[in-house]
C-alpha atoms as a printed R data frame, in Angstrom:
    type eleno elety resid chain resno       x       y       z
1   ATOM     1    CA   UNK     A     1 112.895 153.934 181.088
2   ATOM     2    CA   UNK     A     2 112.803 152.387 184.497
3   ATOM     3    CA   UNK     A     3 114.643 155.383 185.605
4   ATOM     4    CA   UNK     A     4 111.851 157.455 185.019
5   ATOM     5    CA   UNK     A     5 109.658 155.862 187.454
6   ATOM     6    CA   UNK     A     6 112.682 154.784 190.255
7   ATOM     7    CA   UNK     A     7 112.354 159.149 189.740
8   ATOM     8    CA   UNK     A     8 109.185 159.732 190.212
9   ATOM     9    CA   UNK     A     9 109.761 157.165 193.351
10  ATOM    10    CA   UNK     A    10 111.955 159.398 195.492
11  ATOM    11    CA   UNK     A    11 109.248 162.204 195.252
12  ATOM    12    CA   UNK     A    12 106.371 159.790 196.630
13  ATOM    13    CA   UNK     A    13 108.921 158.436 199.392
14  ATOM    14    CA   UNK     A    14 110.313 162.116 200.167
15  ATOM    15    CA   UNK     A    15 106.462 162.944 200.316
16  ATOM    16    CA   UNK     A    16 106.231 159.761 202.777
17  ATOM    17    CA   UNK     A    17 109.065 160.521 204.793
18  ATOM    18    CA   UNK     A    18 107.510 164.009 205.567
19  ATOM    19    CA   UNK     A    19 104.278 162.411 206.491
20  ATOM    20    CA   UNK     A    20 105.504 160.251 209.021
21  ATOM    21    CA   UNK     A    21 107.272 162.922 210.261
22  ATOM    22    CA   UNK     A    22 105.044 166.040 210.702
23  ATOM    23    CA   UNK     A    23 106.705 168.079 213.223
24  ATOM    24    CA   UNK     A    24 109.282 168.557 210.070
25  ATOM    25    CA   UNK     A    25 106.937 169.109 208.032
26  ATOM    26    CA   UNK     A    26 105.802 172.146 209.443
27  ATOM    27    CA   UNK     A    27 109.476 173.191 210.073
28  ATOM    28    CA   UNK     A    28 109.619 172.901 206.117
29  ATOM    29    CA   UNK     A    29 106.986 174.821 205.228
30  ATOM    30    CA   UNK     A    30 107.929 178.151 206.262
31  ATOM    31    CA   UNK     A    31 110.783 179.042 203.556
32  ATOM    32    CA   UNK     A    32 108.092 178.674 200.957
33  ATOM    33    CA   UNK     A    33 105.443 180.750 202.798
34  ATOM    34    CA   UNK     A    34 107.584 183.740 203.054
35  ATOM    35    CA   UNK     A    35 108.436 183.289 199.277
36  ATOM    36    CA   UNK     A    36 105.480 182.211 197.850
37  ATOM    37    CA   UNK     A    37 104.215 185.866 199.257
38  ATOM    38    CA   UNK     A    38 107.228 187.364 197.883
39  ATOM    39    CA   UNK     A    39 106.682 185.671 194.390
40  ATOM    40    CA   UNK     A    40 102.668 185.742 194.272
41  ATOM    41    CA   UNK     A    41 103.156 190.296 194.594
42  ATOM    42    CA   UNK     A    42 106.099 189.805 191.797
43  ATOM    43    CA   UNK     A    43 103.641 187.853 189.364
44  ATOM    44    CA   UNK     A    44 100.703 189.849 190.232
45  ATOM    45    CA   UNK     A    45 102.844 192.990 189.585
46  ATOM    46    CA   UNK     A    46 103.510 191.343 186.227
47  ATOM    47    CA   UNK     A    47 100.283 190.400 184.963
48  ATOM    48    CA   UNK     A    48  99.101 194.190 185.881
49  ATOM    49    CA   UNK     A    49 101.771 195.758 183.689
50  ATOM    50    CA   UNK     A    50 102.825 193.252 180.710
51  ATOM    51    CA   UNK     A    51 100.707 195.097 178.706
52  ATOM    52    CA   UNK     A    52 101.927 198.558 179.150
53  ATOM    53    CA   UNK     A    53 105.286 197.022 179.093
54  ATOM    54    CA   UNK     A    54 104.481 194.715 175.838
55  ATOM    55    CA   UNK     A    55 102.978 198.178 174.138
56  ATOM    56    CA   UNK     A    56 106.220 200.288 174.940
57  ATOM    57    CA   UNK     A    57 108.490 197.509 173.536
58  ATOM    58    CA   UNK     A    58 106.649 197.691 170.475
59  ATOM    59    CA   UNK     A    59 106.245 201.488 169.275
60  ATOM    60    CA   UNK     A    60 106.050 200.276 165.062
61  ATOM    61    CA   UNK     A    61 102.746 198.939 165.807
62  ATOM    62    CA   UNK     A    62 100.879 201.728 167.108
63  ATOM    63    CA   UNK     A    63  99.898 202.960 163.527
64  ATOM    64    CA   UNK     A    64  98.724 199.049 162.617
65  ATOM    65    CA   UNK     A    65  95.279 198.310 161.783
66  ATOM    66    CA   UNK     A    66  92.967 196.044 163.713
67  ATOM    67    CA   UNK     A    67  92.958 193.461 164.621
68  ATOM    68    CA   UNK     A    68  97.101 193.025 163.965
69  ATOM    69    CA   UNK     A    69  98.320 195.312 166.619
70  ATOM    70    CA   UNK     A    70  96.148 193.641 168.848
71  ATOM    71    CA   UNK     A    71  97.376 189.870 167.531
72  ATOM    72    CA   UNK     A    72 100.931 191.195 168.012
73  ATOM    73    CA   UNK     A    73 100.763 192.603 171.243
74  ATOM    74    CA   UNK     A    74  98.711 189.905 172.803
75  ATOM    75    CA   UNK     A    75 100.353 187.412 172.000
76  ATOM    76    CA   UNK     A    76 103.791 188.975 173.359
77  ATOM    77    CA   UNK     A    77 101.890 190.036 176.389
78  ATOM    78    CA   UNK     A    78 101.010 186.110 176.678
79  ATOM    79    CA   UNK     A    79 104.803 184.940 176.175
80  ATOM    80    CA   UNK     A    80 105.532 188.089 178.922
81  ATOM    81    CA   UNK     A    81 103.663 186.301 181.517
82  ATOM    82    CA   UNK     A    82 104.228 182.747 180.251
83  ATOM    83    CA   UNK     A    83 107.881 183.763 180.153
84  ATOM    84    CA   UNK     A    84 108.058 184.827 183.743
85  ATOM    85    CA   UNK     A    85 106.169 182.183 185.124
86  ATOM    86    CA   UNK     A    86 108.945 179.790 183.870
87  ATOM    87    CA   UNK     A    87 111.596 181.684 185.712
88  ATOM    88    CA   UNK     A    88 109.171 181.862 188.939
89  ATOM    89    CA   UNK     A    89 109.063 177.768 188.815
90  ATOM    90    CA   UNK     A    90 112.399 178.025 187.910
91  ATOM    91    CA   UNK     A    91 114.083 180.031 190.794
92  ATOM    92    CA   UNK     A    92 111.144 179.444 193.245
93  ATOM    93    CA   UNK     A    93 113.322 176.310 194.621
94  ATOM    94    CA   UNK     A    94 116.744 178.662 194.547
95  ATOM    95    CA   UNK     A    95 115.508 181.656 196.475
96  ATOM    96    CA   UNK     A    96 113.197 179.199 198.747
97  ATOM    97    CA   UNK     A    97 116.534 177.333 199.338
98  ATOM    98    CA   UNK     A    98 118.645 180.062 199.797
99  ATOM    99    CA   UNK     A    99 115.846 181.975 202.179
100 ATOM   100    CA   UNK     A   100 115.487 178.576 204.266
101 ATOM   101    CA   UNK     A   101 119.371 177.018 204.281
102 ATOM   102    CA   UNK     A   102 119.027 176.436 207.826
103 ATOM   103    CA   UNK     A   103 115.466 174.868 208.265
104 ATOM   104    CA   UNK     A   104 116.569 172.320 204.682
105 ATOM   105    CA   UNK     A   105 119.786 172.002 205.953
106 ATOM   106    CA   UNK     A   106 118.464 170.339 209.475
107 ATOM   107    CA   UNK     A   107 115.727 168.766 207.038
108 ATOM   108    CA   UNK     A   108 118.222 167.066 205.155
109 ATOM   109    CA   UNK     A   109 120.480 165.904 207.981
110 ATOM   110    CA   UNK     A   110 117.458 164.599 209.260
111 ATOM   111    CA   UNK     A   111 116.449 162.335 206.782
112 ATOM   112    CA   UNK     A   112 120.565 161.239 206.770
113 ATOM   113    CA   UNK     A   113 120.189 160.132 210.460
114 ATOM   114    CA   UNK     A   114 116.788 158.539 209.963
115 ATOM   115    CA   UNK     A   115 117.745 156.760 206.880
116 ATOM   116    CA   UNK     A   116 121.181 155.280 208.957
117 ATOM   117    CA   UNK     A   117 124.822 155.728 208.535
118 ATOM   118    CA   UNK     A   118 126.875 158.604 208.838
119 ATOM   119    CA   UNK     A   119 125.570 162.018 208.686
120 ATOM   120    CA   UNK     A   120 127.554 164.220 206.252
121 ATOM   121    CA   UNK     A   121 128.473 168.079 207.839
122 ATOM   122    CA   UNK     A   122 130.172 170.657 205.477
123 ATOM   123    CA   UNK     A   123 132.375 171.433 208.482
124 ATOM   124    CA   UNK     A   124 131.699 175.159 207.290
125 ATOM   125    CA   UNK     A   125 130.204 178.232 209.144
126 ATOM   126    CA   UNK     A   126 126.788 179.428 207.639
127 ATOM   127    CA   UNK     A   127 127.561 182.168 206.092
128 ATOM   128    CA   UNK     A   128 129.898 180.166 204.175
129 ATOM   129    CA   UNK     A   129 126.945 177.729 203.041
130 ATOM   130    CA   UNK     A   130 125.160 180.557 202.360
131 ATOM   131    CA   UNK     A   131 127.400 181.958 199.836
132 ATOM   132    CA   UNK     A   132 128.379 178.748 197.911
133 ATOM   133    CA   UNK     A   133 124.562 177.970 197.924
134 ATOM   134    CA   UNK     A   134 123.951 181.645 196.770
135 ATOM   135    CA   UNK     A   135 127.024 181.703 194.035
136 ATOM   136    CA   UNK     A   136 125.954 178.167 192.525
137 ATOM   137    CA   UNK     A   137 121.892 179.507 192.412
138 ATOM   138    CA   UNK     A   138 123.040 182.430 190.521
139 ATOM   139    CA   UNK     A   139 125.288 180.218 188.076
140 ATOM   140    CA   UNK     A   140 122.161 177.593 187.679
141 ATOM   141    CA   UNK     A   141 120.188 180.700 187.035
142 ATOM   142    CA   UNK     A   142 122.496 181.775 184.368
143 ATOM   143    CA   UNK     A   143 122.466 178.532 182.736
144 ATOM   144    CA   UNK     A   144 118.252 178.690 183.152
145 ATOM   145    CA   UNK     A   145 117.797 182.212 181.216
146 ATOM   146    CA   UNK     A   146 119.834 180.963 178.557
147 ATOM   147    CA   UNK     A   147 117.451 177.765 177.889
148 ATOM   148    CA   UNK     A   148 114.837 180.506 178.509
149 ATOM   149    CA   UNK     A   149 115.729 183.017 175.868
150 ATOM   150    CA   UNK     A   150 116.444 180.091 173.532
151 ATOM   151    CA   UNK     A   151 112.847 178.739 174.103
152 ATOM   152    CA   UNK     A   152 111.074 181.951 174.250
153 ATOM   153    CA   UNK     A   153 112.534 182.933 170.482
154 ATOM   154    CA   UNK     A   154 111.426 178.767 169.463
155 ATOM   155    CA   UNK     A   155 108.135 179.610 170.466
156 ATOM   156    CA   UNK     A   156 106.973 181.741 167.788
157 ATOM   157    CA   UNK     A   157 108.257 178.466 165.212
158 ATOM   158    CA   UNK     A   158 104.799 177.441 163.670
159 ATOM   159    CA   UNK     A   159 103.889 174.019 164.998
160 ATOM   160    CA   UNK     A   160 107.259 173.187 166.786
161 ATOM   161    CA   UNK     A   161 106.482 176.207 169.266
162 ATOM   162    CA   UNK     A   162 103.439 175.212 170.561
163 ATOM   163    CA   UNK     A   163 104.129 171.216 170.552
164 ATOM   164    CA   UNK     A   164 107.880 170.908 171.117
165 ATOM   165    CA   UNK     A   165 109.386 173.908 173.092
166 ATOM   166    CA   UNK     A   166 106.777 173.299 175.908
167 ATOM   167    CA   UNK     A   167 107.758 169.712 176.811
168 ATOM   168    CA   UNK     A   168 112.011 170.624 176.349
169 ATOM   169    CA   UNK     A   169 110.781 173.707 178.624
170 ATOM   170    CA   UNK     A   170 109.449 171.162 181.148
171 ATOM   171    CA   UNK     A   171 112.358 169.195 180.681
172 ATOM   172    CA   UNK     A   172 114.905 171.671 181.525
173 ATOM   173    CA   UNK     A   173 112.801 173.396 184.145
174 ATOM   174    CA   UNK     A   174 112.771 169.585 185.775
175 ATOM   175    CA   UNK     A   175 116.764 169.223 185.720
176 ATOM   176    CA   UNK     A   176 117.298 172.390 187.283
177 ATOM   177    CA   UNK     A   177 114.886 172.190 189.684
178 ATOM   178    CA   UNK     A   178 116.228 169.029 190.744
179 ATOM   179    CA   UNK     A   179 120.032 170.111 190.598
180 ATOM   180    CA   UNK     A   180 118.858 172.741 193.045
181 ATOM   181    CA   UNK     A   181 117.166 170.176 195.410
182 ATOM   182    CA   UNK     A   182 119.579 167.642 195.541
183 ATOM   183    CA   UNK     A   183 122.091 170.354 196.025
184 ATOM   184    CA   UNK     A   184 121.396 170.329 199.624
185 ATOM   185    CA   UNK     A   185 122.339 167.003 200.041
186 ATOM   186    CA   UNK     A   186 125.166 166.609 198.163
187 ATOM   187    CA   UNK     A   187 127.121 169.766 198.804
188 ATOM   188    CA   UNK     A   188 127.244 168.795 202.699
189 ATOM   189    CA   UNK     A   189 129.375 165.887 200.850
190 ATOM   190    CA   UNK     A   190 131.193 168.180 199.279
191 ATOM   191    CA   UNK     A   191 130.013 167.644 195.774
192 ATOM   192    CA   UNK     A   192 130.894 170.830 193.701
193 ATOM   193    CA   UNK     A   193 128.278 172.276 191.115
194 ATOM   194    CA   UNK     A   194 130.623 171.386 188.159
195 ATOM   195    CA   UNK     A   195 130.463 167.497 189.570
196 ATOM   196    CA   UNK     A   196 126.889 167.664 190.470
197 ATOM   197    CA   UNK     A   197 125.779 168.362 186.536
198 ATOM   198    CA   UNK     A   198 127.837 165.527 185.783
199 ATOM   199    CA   UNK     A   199 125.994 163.411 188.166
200 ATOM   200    CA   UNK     A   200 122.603 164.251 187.603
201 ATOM   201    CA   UNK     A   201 123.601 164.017 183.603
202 ATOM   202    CA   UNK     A   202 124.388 160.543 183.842
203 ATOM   203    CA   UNK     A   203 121.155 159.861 185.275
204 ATOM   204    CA   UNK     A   204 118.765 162.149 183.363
205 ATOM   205    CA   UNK     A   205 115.742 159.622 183.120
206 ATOM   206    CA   UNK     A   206 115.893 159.504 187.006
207 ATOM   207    CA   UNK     A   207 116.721 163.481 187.554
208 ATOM   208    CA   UNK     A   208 113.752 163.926 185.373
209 ATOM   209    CA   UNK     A   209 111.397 161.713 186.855
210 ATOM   210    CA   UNK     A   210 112.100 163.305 189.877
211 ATOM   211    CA   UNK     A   211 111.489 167.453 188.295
212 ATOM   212    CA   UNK     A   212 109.338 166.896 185.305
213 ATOM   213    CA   UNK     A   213 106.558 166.203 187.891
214 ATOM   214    CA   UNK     A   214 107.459 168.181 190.897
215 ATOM   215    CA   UNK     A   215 107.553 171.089 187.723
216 ATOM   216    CA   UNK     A   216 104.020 170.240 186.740
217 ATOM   217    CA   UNK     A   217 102.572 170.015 190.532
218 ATOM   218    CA   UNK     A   218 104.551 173.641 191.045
219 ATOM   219    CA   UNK     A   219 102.320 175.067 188.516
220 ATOM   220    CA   UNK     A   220  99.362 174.709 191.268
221 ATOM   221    CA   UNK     A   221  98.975 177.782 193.582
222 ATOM   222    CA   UNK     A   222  99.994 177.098 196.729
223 ATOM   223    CA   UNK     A   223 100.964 173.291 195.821
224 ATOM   224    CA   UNK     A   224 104.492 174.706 195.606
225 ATOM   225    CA   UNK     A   225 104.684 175.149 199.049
226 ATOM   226    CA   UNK     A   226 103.376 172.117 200.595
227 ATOM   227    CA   UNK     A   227 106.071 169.797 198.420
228 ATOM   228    CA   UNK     A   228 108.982 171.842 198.998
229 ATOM   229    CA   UNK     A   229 109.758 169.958 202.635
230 ATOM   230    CA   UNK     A   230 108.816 166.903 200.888
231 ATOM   231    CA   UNK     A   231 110.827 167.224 197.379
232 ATOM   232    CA   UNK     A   232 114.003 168.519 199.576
233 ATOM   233    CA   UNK     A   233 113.106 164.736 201.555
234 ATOM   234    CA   UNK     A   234 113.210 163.256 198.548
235 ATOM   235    CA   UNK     A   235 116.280 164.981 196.927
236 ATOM   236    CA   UNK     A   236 118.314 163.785 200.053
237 ATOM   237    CA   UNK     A   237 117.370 160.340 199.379
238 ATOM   238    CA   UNK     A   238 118.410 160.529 195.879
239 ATOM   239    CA   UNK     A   239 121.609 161.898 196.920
240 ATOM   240    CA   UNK     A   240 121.947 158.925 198.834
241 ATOM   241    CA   UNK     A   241 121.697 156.311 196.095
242 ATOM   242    CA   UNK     A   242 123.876 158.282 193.961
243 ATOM   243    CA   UNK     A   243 126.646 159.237 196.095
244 ATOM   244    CA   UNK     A   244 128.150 156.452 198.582
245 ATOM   245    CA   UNK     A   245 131.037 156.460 200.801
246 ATOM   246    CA   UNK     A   246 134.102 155.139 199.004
247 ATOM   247    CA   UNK     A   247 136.066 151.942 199.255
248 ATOM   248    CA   UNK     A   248 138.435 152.113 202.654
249 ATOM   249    CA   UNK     A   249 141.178 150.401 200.100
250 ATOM   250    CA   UNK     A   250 140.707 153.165 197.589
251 ATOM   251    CA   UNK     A   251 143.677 155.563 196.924
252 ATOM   252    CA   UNK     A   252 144.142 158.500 199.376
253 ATOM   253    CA   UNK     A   253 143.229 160.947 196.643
254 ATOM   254    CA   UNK     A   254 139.855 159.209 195.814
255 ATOM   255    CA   UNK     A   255 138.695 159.629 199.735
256 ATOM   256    CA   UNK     A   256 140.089 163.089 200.006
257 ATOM   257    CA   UNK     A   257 137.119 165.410 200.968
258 ATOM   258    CA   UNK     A   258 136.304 168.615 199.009
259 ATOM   259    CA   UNK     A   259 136.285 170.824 202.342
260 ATOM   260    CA   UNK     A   260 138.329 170.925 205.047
261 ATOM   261    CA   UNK     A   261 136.816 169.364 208.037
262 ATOM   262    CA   UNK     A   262 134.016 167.021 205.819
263 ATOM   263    CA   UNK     A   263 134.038 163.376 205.715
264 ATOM   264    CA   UNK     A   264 134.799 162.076 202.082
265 ATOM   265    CA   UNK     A   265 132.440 160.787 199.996
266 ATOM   266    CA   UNK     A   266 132.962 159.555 196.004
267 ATOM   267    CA   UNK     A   267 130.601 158.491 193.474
268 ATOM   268    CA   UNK     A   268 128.784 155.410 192.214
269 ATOM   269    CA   UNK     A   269 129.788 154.540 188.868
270 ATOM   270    CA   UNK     A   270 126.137 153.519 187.943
């Protein structure tokens, strides 16, 4: 259980970090304006039309008495919305990320050089970032609308659906949105997606104590924005404690780097 607050830790010193250091701050924030304007039109767009949408998708209940088809197609319209305000938390952090690689990038690299030691560099051209951040988003966001679709159809289980499915749904909303954070930190260290899962899995209590809250607070209009420069602060400080520069009398293999060019970097078995 400690892990859960040592979690919940990184976001207050990420938060910290930012503070003391305002000038990136405001470099941080500007990802998240442009798609928190992008995202507020695509929800707004939603809530206007879930009902016309809900009433289409369900053509056997236009003959139904009151107040059924009115029971039915509320509560679907309610799931609608609830249902794609779970992917907006969801991929807020991928397509903020993706839209801002080089202001988090020079965020991250930042807090490296602050923090001391060496500074990890990809040793890649942007656009090459750009694509392994964009192919890995789309894979996380794979993974995401399965757990979505899975939790959407648990929701209409009596009891369980309204208890249960919304605190696993916070749960796996927190992993991935921390996978996707800490992503910038650890893939200049050449940490592929398959070995980042396996990372974060083998600290779940901490990766959650880290999302399950930054989840919650991304719920807030507008809060979204303001943590972003912050949570990627405190993602790269994570990244830190988990991954450390390996033993100089360690096998060749062990300190070989994942990208040409990178400096090599292995894992803590803790």
């Amino acid at each position: 259980m400690r892990d859960l607050g040592a979690g919940f830790g990184y976001l207050m010193k990420g938060q910290r970090w930012v503070g003391r250091h305002g000038r990136w701050f405001g470099f941080g924030l500007l990802p998240g304006l442009v798609t928190l304007v992008l995202y507020a039109a695509a929800l707004a767009a939603l809530a206007w039309g879930a009902g016309d949408l809900v009433a289409w998708a369900t053509p056997f209940a236009d003959d139904w008495s009151s107040p059924w088809q009115g029971v039915l197609r509320g509560t679907l319209t309610a799931f609608a919305f609830v249902f794609g305000l779970f992917l907006a938390v969801i991929t807020f952090t991928a397509v903020t990320l993706l839209v801002g690689q080089p202001f988090y990038e020079s965020l991250s690299e930042h807090v490296d050089r602050t923090e001391g030691g060496d500074v990890p560099g990809s040793g890649l051209p942007l656009w090459c970032e750009l694509w392994i951040s964009a192919r890995d988003s789309v894979r996380i966001l794979l993974r995401v609308a399965c757990y979505g679709v899975l939790l959407f159809a648990c929701g209409f289980i009596p009891v369980v659906g309204q208890t249960v499915v919304p605190v696993v749904g916070f749960c796996v909303s927190g992993f991935f949105l921390t996978e996707e954070l800490t992503a910038v930190a650890l893939q200049r260290r050449g940490v592929e997606l398959k070995e980042r899962l396996r990372l974060l899995r083998g600290r779940r209590l901490l990766v959650l104590g880290f999302g399950v809250p930054l989840t919650l607070a991304f719920l807030v209009p507008f809060l979204a924005v303001f943590l972003m420069p912050g949570a990627v602060a405190g993602a790269t400080l994570m990244a830190r404690d988990l991954v450390s520069p390996p033993d100089e009398d360690a096998p060749a293999p062990a300190r070989q780097a994942a990208h040409p060019g990178q400096a090599p970097y292995g894992f803590r078995k803790d």
